[in-house]
Short mmCIF file of C-alpha atoms in Angstrom, two decimals:
data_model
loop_
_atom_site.label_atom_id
_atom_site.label_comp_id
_atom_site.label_asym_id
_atom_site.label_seq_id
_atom_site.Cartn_x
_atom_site.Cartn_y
_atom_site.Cartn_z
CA UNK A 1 0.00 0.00 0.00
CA UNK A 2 1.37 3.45 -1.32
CA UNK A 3 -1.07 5.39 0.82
CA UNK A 4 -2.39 8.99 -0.36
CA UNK A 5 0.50 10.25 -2.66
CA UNK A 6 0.35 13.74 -4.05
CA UNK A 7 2.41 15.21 -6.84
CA UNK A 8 4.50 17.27 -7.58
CA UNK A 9 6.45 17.65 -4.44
CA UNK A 10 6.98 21.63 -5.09
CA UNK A 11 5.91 23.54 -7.43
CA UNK A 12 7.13 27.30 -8.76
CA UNK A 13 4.00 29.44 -10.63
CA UNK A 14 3.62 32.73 -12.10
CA UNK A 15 0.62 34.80 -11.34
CA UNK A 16 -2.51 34.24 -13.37
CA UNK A 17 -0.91 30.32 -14.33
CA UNK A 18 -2.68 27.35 -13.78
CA UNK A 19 -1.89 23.93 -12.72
CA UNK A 20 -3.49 20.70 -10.99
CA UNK A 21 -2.03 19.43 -8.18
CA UNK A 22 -2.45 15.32 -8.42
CA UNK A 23 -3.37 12.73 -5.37
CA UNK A 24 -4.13 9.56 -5.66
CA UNK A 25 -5.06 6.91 -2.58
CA UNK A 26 -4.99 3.36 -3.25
CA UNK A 27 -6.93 2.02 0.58
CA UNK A 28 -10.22 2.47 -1.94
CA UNK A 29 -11.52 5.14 0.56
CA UNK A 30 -14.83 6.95 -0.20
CA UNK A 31 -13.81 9.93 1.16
CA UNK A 32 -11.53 12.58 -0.03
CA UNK A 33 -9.61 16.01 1.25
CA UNK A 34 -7.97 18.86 0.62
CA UNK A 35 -6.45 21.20 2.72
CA UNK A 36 -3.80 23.76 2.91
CA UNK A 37 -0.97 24.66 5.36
CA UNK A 38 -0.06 28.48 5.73
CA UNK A 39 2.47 29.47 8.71
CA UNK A 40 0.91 30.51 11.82
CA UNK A 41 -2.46 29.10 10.99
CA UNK A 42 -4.10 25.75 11.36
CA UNK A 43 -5.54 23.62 8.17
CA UNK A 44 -7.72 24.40 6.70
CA UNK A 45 -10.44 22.59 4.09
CA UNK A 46 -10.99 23.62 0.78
CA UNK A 47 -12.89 20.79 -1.16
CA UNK A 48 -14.28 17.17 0.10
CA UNK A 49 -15.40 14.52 -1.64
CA UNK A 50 -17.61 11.42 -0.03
CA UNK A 51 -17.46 9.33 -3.11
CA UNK A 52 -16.77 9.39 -7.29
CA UNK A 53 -18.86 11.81 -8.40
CA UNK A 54 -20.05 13.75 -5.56
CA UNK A 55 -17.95 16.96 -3.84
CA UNK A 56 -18.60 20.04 -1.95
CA UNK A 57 -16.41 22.85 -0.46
CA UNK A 58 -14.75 23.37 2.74
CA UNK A 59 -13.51 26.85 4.18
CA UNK A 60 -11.60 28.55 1.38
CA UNK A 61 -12.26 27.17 -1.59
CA UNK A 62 -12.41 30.16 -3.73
CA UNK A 63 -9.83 29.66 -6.78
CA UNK A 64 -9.96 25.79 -6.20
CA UNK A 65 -11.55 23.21 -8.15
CA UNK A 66 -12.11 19.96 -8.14
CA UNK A 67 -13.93 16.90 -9.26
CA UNK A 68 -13.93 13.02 -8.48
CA UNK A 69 -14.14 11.23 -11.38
CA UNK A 70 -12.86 7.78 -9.76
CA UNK A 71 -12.36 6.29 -6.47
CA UNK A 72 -8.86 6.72 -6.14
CA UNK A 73 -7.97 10.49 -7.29
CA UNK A 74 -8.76 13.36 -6.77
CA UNK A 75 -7.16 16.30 -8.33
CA UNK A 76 -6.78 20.46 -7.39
CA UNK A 77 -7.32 22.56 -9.58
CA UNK A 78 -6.20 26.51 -9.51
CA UNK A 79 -7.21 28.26 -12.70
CA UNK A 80 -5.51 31.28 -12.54
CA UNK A 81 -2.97 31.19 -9.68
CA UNK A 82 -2.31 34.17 -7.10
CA UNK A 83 0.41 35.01 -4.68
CA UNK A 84 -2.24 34.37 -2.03
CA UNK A 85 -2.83 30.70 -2.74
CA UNK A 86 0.88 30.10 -1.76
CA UNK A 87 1.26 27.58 0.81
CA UNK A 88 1.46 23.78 1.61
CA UNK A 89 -1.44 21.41 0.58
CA UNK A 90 -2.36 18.01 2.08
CA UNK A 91 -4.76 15.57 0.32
CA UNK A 92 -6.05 13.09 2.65
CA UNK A 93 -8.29 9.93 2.47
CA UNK A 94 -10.45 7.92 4.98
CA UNK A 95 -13.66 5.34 4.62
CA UNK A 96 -16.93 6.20 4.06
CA UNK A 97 -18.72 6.71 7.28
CA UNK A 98 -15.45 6.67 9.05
CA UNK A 99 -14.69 9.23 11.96
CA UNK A 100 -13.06 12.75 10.18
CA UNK A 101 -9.60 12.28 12.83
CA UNK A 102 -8.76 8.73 10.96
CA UNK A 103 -7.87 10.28 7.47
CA UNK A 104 -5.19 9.82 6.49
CA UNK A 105 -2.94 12.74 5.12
CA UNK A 106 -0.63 12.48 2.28
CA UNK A 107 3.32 14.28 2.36
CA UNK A 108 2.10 17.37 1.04
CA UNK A 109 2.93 19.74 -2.08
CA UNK A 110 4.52 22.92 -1.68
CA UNK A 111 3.26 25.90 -3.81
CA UNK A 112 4.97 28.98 -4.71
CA UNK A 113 3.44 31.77 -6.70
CA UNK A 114 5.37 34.58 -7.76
CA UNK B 1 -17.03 30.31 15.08
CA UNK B 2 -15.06 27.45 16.18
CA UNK B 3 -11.71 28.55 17.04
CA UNK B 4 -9.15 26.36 18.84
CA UNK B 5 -5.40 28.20 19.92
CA UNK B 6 -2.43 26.56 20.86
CA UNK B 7 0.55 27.81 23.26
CA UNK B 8 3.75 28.23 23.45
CA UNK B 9 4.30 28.32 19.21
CA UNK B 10 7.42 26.82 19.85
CA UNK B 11 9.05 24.99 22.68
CA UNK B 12 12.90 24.06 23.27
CA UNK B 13 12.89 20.92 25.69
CA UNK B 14 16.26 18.85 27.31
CA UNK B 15 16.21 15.32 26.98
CA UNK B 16 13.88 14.62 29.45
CA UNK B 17 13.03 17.71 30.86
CA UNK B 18 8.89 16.96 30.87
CA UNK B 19 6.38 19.81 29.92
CA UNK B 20 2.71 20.40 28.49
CA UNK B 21 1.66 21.98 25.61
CA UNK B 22 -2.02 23.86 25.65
CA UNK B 23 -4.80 23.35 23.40
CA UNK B 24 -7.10 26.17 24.18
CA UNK B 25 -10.67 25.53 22.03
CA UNK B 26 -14.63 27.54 21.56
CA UNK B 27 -16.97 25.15 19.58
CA UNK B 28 -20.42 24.92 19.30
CA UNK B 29 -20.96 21.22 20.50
CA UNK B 30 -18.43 19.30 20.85
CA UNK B 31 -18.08 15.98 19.16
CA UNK B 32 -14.38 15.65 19.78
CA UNK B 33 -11.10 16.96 20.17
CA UNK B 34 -7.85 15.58 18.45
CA UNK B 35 -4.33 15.30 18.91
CA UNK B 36 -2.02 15.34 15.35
CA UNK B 37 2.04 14.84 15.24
CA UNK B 38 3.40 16.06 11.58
CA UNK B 39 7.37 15.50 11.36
CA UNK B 40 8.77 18.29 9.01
CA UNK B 41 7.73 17.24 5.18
CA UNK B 42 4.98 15.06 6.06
CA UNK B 43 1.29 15.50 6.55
CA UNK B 44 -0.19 15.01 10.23
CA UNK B 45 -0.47 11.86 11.67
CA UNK B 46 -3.26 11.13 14.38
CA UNK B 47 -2.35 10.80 17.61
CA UNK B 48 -5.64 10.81 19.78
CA UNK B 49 -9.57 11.79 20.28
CA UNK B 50 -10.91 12.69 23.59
CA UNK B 51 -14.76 13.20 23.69
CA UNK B 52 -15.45 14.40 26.85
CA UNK B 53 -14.25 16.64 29.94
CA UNK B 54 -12.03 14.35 32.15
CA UNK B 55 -11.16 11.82 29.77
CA UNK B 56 -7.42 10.77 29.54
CA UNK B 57 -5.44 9.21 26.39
CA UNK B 58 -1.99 7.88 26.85
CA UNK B 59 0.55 6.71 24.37
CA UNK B 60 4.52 6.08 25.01
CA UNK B 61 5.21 9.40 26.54
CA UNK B 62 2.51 11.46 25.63
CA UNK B 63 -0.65 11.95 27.72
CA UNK B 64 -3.74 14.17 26.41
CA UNK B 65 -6.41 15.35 29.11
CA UNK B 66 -9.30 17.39 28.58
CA UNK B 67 -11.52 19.97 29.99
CA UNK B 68 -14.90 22.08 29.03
CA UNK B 69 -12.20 24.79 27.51
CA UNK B 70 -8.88 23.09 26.65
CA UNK B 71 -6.81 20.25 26.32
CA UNK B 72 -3.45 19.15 27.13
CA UNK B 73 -0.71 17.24 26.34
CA UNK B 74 1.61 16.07 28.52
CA UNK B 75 4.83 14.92 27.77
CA UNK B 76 7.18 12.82 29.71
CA UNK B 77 11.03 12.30 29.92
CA UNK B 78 10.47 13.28 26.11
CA UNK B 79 13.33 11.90 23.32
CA UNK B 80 14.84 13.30 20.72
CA UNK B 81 12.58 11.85 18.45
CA UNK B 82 9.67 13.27 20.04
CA UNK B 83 10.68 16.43 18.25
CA UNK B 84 8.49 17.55 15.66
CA UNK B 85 5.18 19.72 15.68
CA UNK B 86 2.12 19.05 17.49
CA UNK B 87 -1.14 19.76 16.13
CA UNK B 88 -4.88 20.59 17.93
CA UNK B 89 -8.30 20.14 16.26
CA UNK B 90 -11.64 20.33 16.90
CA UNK B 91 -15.15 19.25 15.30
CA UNK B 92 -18.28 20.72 16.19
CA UNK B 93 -21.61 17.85 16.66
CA UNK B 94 -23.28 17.85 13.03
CA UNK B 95 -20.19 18.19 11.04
CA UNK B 96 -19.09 15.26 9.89
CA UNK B 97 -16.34 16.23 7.23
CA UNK B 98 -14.32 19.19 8.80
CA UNK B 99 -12.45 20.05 12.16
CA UNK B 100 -11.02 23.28 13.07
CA UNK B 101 -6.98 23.31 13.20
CA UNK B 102 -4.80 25.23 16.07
CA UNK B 103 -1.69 26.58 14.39
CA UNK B 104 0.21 23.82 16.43
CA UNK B 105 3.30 23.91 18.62
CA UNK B 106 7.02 23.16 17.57
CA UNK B 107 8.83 21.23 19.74
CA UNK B 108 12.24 20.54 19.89
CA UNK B 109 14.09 17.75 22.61
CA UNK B 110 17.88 18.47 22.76
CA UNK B 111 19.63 15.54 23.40
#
């Protein structure tokens, strides 16, 4: 088992590019995350997912988008990025049904926008 | 609005100098409290959940309590390896796919 894996690692952007940021969890969880990291603040959700097909948003998820179009990924999406959406996102997975504290968190990709 | 704050930001420990890091939380309802370790590069790992005033976790070193406005965790005779950061969360009763994150403490264990 590989886990949740995310990719890229670290990414460089210009303003106003876009880009998908890639996870993939092979447990076959229903449920699917995204958060981000920013220094001196806690995470924070932007989209969910409880199963292929279905999603919803989370706190911020203004300039994110996403969509579940199989069990096992779920991709971000920023359309046109901003300085403001630097920071470090986690993807994480859990079963369906299963208490929100079990996911489990993949290592992260780190986003710089210029 | 939920909001959960965490104290000191950082804190510089001796090998085995024990000490308690503070978890103060508001929620509306609470269906449970949670306890995350992320090592530098990785995402958060789950440590505990407490439910309830009074209730104790334990694991190795580490021991969580709880109260109607914050949580602790204790740490004992801590290791070097217990170094990394230390992560609070809440989730309100009726919200089933979202907690509320505490910017976490840094520790560090000299050897």
């Amino acid at each position: 088992n590989a886990g949740v894996t995310q990719t890229p690692k670290f990414q460089v952007l210009k303003t106003g590019q876009s880009m998908t940021l890639q996870c993939a969890q092979d447990m076959n969880h229903e449920y699917m995350s995204w958060y981000r990291q920013d220094p001196g603040m806690g995470l924070r959700l932007i989209h969910y997912s409880v199963g292929a097909g279905i999603t919803d948003q989370g706190e911020v998820p203004n300039g994110y988008n996403v969509s579940r179009s199989t069990t096992e990924d779920f991709p971000l999406r920023l359309l046109s990025a901003a300085p403001s959406q630097t920071s470090v996102y986690f993807c994480a997975s859990r079963e369906g049904g299963g208490p929100v504290e079990t996911q489990y968190f993949g290592p992260g990709t780190r986003l710089l926008v210029l | 609005e939920d909001q959960v704050t965490q104290s000191p930001e950082a804190l510089r420990l001796q090998e085995g100098e024990s000490s308690s890091l503070n978890c103060s939380y508001t929620v509306s309802g609470l269906r449970g409290l949670f306890w995350y370790r992320q090592d530098p590069g990785k995402g958060p790992e789950f440590l505990f959940t407490l439910y309830s005033a009074g209730e104790e976790k334990e694991k190795e070193r580490l021991k969580a309590t709880l109260t109607k406005k914050e949580s602790f965790l204790h740490i004992t005779a801590p290791k070097p390896e217990d170094s990394a950061t230390y992560l609070c969360a809440v989730q309100a009763l009726g919200n089933n796919n979202d907690m509320r994150f505490g910017a976490g403490t840094r520790l560090t264990v000299k050897p």
